[in-house]
Coordinates of C-alpha atoms in Angstrom, one line a residue:
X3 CA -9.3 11.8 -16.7
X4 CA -7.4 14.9 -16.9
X5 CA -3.9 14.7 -17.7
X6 CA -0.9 16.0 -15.3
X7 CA -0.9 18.8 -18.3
X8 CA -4.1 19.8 -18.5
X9 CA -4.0 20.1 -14.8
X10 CA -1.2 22.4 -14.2
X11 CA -2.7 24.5 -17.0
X12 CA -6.2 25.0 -16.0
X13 CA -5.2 25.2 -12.5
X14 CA -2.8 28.5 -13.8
X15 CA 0.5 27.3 -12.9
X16 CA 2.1 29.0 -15.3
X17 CA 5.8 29.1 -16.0
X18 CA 6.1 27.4 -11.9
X19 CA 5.2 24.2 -13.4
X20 CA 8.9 23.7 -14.3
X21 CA 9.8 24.0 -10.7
X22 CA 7.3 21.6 -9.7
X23 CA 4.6 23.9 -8.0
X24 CA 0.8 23.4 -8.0
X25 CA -1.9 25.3 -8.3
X26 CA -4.4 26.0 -5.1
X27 CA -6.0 23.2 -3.5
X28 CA -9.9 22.6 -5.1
X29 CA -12.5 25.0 -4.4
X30 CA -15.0 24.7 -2.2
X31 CA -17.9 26.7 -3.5
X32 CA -21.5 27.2 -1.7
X33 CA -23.4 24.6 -3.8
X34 CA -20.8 21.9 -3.8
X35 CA -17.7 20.7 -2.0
X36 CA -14.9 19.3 -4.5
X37 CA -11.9 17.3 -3.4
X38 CA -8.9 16.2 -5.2
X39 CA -7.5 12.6 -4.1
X40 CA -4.6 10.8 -5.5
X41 CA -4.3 7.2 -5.1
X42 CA -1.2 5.5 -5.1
X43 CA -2.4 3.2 -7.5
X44 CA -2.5 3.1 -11.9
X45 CA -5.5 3.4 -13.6
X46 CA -6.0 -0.5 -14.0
X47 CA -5.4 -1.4 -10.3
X48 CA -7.3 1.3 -9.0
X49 CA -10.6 0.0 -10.6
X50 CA -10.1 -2.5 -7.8
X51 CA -8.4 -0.8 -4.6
X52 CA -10.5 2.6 -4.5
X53 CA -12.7 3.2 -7.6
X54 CA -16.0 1.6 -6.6
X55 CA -15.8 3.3 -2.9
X56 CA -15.2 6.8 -4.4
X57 CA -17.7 6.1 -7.1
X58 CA -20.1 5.3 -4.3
X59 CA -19.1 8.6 -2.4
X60 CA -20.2 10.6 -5.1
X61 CA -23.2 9.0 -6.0
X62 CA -24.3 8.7 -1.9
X63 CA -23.4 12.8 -1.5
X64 CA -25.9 13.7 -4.1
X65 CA -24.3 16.7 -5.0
X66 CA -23.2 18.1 -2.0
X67 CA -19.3 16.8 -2.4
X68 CA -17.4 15.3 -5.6
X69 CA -14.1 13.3 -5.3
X70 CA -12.0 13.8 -8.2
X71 CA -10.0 10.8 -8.3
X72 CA -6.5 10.6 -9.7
X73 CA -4.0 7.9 -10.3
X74 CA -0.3 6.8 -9.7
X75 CA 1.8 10.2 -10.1
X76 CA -0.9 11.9 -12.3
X77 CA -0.7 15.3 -10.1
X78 CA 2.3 14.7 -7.9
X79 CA 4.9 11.7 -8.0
X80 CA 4.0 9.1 -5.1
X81 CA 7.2 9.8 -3.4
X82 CA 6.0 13.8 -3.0
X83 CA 1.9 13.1 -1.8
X84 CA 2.3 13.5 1.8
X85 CA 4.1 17.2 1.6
X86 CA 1.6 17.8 -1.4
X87 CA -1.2 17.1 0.7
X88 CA 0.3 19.2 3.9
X89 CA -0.1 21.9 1.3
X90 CA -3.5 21.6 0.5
X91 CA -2.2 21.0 -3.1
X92 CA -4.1 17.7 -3.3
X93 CA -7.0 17.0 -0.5
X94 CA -6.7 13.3 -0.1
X95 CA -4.7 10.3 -0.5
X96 CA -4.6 6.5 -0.6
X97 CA -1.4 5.1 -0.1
X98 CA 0.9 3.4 2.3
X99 CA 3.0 5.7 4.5
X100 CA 6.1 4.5 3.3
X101 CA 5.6 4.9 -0.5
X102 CA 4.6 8.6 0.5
X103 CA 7.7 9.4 2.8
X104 CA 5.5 10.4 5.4
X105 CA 7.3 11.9 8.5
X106 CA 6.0 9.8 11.3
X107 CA 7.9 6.9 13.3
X108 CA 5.5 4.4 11.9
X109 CA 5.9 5.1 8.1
X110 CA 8.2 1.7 8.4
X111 CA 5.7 -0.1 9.0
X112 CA 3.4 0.9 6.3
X113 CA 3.4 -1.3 2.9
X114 CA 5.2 -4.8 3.4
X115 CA 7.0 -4.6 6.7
X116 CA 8.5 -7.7 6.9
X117 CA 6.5 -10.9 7.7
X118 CA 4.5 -8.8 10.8
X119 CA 1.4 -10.3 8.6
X120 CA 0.2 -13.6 7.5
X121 CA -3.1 -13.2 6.0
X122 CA -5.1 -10.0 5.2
X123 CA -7.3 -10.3 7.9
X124 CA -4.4 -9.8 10.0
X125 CA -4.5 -6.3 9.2
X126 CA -7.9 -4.9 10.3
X127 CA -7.2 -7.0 14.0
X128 CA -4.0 -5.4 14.9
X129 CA -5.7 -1.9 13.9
X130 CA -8.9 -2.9 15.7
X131 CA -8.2 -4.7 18.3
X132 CA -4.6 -4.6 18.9
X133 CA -4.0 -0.7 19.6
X134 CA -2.4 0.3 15.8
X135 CA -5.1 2.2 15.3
X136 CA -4.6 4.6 18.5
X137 CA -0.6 4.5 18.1
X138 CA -1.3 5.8 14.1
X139 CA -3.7 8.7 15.4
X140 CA -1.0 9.2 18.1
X141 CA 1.4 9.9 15.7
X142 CA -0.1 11.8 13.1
X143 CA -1.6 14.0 15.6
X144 CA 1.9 15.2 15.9
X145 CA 2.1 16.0 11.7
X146 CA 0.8 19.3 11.3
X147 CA -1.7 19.5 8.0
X148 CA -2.6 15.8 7.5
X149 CA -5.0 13.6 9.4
X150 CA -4.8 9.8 9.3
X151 CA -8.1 8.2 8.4
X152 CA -7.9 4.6 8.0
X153 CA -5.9 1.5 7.5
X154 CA -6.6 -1.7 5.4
X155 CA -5.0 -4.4 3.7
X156 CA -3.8 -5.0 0.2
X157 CA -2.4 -8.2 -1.3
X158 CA 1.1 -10.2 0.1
X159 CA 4.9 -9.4 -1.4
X160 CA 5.4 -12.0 -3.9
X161 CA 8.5 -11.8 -6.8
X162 CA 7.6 -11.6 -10.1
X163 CA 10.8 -12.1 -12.3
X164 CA 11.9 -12.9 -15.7
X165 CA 14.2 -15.9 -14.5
X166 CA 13.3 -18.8 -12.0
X167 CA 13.8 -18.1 -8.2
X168 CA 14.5 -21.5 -6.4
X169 CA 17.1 -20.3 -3.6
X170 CA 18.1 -17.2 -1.6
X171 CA 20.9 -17.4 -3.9
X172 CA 18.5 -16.4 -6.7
X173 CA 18.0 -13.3 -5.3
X174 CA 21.8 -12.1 -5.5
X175 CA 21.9 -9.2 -7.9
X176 CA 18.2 -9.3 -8.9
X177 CA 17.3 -6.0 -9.6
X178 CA 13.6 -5.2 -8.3
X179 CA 10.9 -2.7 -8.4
X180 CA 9.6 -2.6 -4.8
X181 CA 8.5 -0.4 -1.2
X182 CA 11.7 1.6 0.3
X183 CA 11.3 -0.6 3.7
X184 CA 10.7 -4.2 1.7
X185 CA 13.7 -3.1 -0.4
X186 CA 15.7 -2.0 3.0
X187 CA 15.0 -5.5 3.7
X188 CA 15.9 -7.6 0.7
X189 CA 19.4 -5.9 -0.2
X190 CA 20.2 -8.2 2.9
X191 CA 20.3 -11.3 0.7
X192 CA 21.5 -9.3 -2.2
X193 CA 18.4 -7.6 -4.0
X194 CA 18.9 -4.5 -6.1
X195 CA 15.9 -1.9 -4.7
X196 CA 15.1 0.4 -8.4
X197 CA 12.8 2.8 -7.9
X198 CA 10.7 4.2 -10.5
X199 CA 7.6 5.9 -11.4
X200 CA 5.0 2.9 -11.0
X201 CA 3.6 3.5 -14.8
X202 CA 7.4 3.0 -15.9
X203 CA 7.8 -0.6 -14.4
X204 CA 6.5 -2.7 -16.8
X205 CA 8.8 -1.3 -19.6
X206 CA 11.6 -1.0 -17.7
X207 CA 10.8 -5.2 -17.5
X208 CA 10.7 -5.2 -20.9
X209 CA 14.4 -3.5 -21.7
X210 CA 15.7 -5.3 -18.8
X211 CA 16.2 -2.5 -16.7
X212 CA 14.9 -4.5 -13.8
X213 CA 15.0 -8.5 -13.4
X214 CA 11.7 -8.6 -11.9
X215 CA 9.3 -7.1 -9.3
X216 CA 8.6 -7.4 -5.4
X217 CA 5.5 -4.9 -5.4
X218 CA 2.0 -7.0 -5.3
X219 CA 0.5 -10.7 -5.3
X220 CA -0.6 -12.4 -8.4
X221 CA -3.8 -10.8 -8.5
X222 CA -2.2 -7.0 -9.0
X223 CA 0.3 -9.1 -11.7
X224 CA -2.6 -9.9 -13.7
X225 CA -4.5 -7.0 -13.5
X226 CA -1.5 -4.7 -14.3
X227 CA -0.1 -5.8 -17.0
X228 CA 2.8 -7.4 -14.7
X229 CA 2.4 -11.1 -15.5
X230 CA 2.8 -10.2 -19.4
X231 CA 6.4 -9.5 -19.1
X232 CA 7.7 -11.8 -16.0
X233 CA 7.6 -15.6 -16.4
X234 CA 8.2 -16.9 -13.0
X235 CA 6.0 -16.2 -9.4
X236 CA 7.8 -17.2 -6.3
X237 CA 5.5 -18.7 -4.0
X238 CA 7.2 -17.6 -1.0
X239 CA 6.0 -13.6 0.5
X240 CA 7.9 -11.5 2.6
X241 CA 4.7 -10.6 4.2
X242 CA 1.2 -11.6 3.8
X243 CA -0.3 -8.4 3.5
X244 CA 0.2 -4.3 2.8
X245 CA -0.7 -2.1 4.9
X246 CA -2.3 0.8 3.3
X247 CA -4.0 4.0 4.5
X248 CA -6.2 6.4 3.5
X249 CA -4.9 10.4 4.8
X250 CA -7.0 13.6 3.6
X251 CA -5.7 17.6 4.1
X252 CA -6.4 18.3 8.6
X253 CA -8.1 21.8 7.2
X254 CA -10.2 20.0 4.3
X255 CA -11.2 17.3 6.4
X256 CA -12.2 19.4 9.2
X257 CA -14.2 21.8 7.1
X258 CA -16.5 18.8 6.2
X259 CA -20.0 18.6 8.0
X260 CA -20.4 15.3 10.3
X261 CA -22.6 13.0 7.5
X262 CA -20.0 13.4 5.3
X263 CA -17.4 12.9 7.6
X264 CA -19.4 9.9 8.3
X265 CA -19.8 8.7 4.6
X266 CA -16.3 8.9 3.8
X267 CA -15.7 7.0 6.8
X268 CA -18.2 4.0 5.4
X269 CA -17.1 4.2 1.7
X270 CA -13.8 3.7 3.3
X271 CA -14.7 0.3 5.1
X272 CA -16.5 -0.7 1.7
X273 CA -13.3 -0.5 -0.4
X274 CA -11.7 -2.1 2.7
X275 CA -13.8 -5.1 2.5
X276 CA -13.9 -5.2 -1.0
X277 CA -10.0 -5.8 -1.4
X278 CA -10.4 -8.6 1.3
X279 CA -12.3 -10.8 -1.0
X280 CA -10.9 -9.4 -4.4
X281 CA -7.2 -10.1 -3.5
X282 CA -8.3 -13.3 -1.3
X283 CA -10.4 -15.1 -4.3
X284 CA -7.5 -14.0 -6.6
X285 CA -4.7 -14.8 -4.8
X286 CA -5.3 -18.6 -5.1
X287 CA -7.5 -18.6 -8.2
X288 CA -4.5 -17.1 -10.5
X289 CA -1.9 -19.3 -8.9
X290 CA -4.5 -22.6 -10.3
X291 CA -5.5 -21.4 -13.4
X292 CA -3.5 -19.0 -14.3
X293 CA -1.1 -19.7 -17.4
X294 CA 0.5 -16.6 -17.8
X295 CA 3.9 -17.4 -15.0
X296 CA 5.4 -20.3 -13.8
X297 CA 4.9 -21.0 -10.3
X298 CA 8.3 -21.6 -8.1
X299 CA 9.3 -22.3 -4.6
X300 CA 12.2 -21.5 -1.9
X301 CA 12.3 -24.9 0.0
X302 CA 11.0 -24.1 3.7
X303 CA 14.1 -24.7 5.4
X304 CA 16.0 -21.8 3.7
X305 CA 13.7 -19.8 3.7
X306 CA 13.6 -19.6 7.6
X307 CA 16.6 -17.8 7.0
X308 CA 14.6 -14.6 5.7
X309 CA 12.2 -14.8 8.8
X310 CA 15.3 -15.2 11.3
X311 CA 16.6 -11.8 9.6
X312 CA 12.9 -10.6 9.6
X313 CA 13.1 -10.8 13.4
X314 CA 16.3 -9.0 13.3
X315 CA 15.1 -6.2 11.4
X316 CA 12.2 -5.7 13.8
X317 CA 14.4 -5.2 16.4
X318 CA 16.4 -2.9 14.4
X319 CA 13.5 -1.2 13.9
X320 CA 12.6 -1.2 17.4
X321 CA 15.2 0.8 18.7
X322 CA 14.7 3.8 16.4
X323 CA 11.9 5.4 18.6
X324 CA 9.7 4.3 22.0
X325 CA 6.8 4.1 19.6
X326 CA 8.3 2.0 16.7
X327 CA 9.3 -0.4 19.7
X328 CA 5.6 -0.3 21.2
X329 CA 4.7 -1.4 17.3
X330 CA 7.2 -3.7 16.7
X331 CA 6.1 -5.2 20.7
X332 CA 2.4 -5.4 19.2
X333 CA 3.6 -7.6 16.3
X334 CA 5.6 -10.0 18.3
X335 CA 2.3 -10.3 20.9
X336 CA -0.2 -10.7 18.6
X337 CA 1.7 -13.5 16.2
X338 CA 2.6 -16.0 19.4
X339 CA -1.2 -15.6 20.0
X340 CA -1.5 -16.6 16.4
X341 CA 1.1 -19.0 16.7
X342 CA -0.3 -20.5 19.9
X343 CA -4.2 -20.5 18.5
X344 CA -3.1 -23.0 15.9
X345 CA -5.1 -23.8 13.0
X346 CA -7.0 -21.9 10.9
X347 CA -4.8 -19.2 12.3
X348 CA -1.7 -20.4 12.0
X349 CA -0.7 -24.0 10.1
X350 CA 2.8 -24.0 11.5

């Protein structure tokens, strides 16, 4: 995989590299289409979340399109992909909206907005058949440069930390590598936000630079690198699920003939359904027979305190724009149905 170096050098940055400029966006030549896409994912995870789909892209297309894929902050740091993208400077991306600082109303709700989700599944209904879907278009169709593809789910928020977690009082002081909204959320009962490049956390574990991490499920712990230097796994999520998207450069997307318009669209739904089983299978497979953390638990009855304030939050949340309350009004709806539909929807 070419380095960040090697990039900006073949790609004749020159001495702008210091200032953080990039070269031109991938050319496009007459035999063969080439797009650059960063994932918000390291090399490790991304094996999982969007490897096999783009690997299935390129091998479908036949030569008429290659994907370069790139990982976590390899061309451009996470926090800088959406104006990166507006620029042509990379053509795609897979991220949550959040991590990316896009500029839409609805970027809060991207990653791990506070228990709107339960299970994974959850995610693909409210997009489908709850209106999300439509409401994202909506507001990236006021975003000039990027166009919203596609949203799917990741794994739920869980802590991993180097000491036990057994109350909210745990949490006081605990400094955490997590999502800007999840970490808007937890300072409420006392959690430090850090925020670092994602290739930095398990070190900074390591010097104690942070207590623990609020990022991922057990599955991404494992398969990171994360459940090597944390020793406890708190049972209790702050959501069930991420909500992560896939967004590609309006003039690069638009400059694409309908198949492969059409194939990205289905490698999309592949890597979609893909993470539904990995993370699904994982999630309670590593919490059995895994020996790598120690399992604990916030007794149910204190934790209700964090979903009371999670209901607070969303009305916060609501009264930032008419379209964040239409979101927030979706996610109220669609969990009484939940609620009301009983098991296996909902077990309490």
């Amino acid at each position: 995989m070419t380095t960040r170096r090697d990039f900006l050098r073949t790609t004749a940055v020159g001495a702008a590299a210091g200032a953080g400029a990039l070269a031109a966006p991938a050319v496009h030549g007459q035999s063969k289409i080439v797009w650059r896409l960063q994932t918000y994912a390291g090399p490790a995870l991304a094996q999982h979340v969007i490897k096999p789909s783009i690997d299935m892209f390129n091998k479908i297309a036949n030569g008429e399109m290659e994907i370069q894929l790139y990982y976590a902050d390899q061309l451009v740091p996470t926090g800088e992909l959406f104006r990166a993208m507006q620029r042509g400077l990379v053509d795609a991306v897979q991220s949550d909206d959040d991590s990316i600082a896009a500029p839409t109303d609805v970027s809060v709700f991207g990653g791990y907005f506070p228990f709107a989700t339960r299970y994974s599944l959850d995610v693909p209904v409210l997009f489908e058949q709850y209106g999300l879907k439509e409401i994202w278009e909506e507001a990236y169709d006021e975003v000039e440069g990027v166009k919203w593809l596609s949203a799917g789910a990741w794994d739920p928020c869980h802590f991993a930390t180097k000491k036990p977690i057994r109350s909210l009082k745990d949490l006081e002081g605990l400094r955490v590598f997590t999502f800007p909204t999840a970490g808007r959320f937890l300072s409420r009962f006392g959690v430090v936000p850090v925020t670092l490049p994602w290739e930095d956390v398990e070190v900074a574990v390591q010097t104690g630079e942070l207590d623990g991490i609020a990022w991922s499920g057990i599955t991404e712990d494992y398969t990171v690198g994360w459940a090597d230097v944390t020793d406890y796994f708190l049972t209790n999520n702050i959501s069930g699920a991420w909500i992560g998207s896939y967004f590609a450069n309006e003039e690069r997307w638009n400059e694409l003939p309908e198949h492969l318009k059409a194939l990205f669209r289905v490698c999309m739904d592949s890597s979609h359904y893909y993470r539904q089983h990995w993370y699904w299978g994982g999630e309670a497979k590593l919490r059995v027979h895994g020996k790598k953390m120690q399992l604990t638990t916030i007794p149910d009855e204190e934790w209700a305190k964090v979903e009371a304030e999670a209901h607070k939050f969303w009305d916060e949340i609501a009264q930032t724009s008419p379209r964040a309350a239409r979101v927030v009004q979706i996610f109220k709806e669609y969990n009484e149905v939940m609620a009301k539909a009983g098991r296996p929807y909902r077990y309490d």
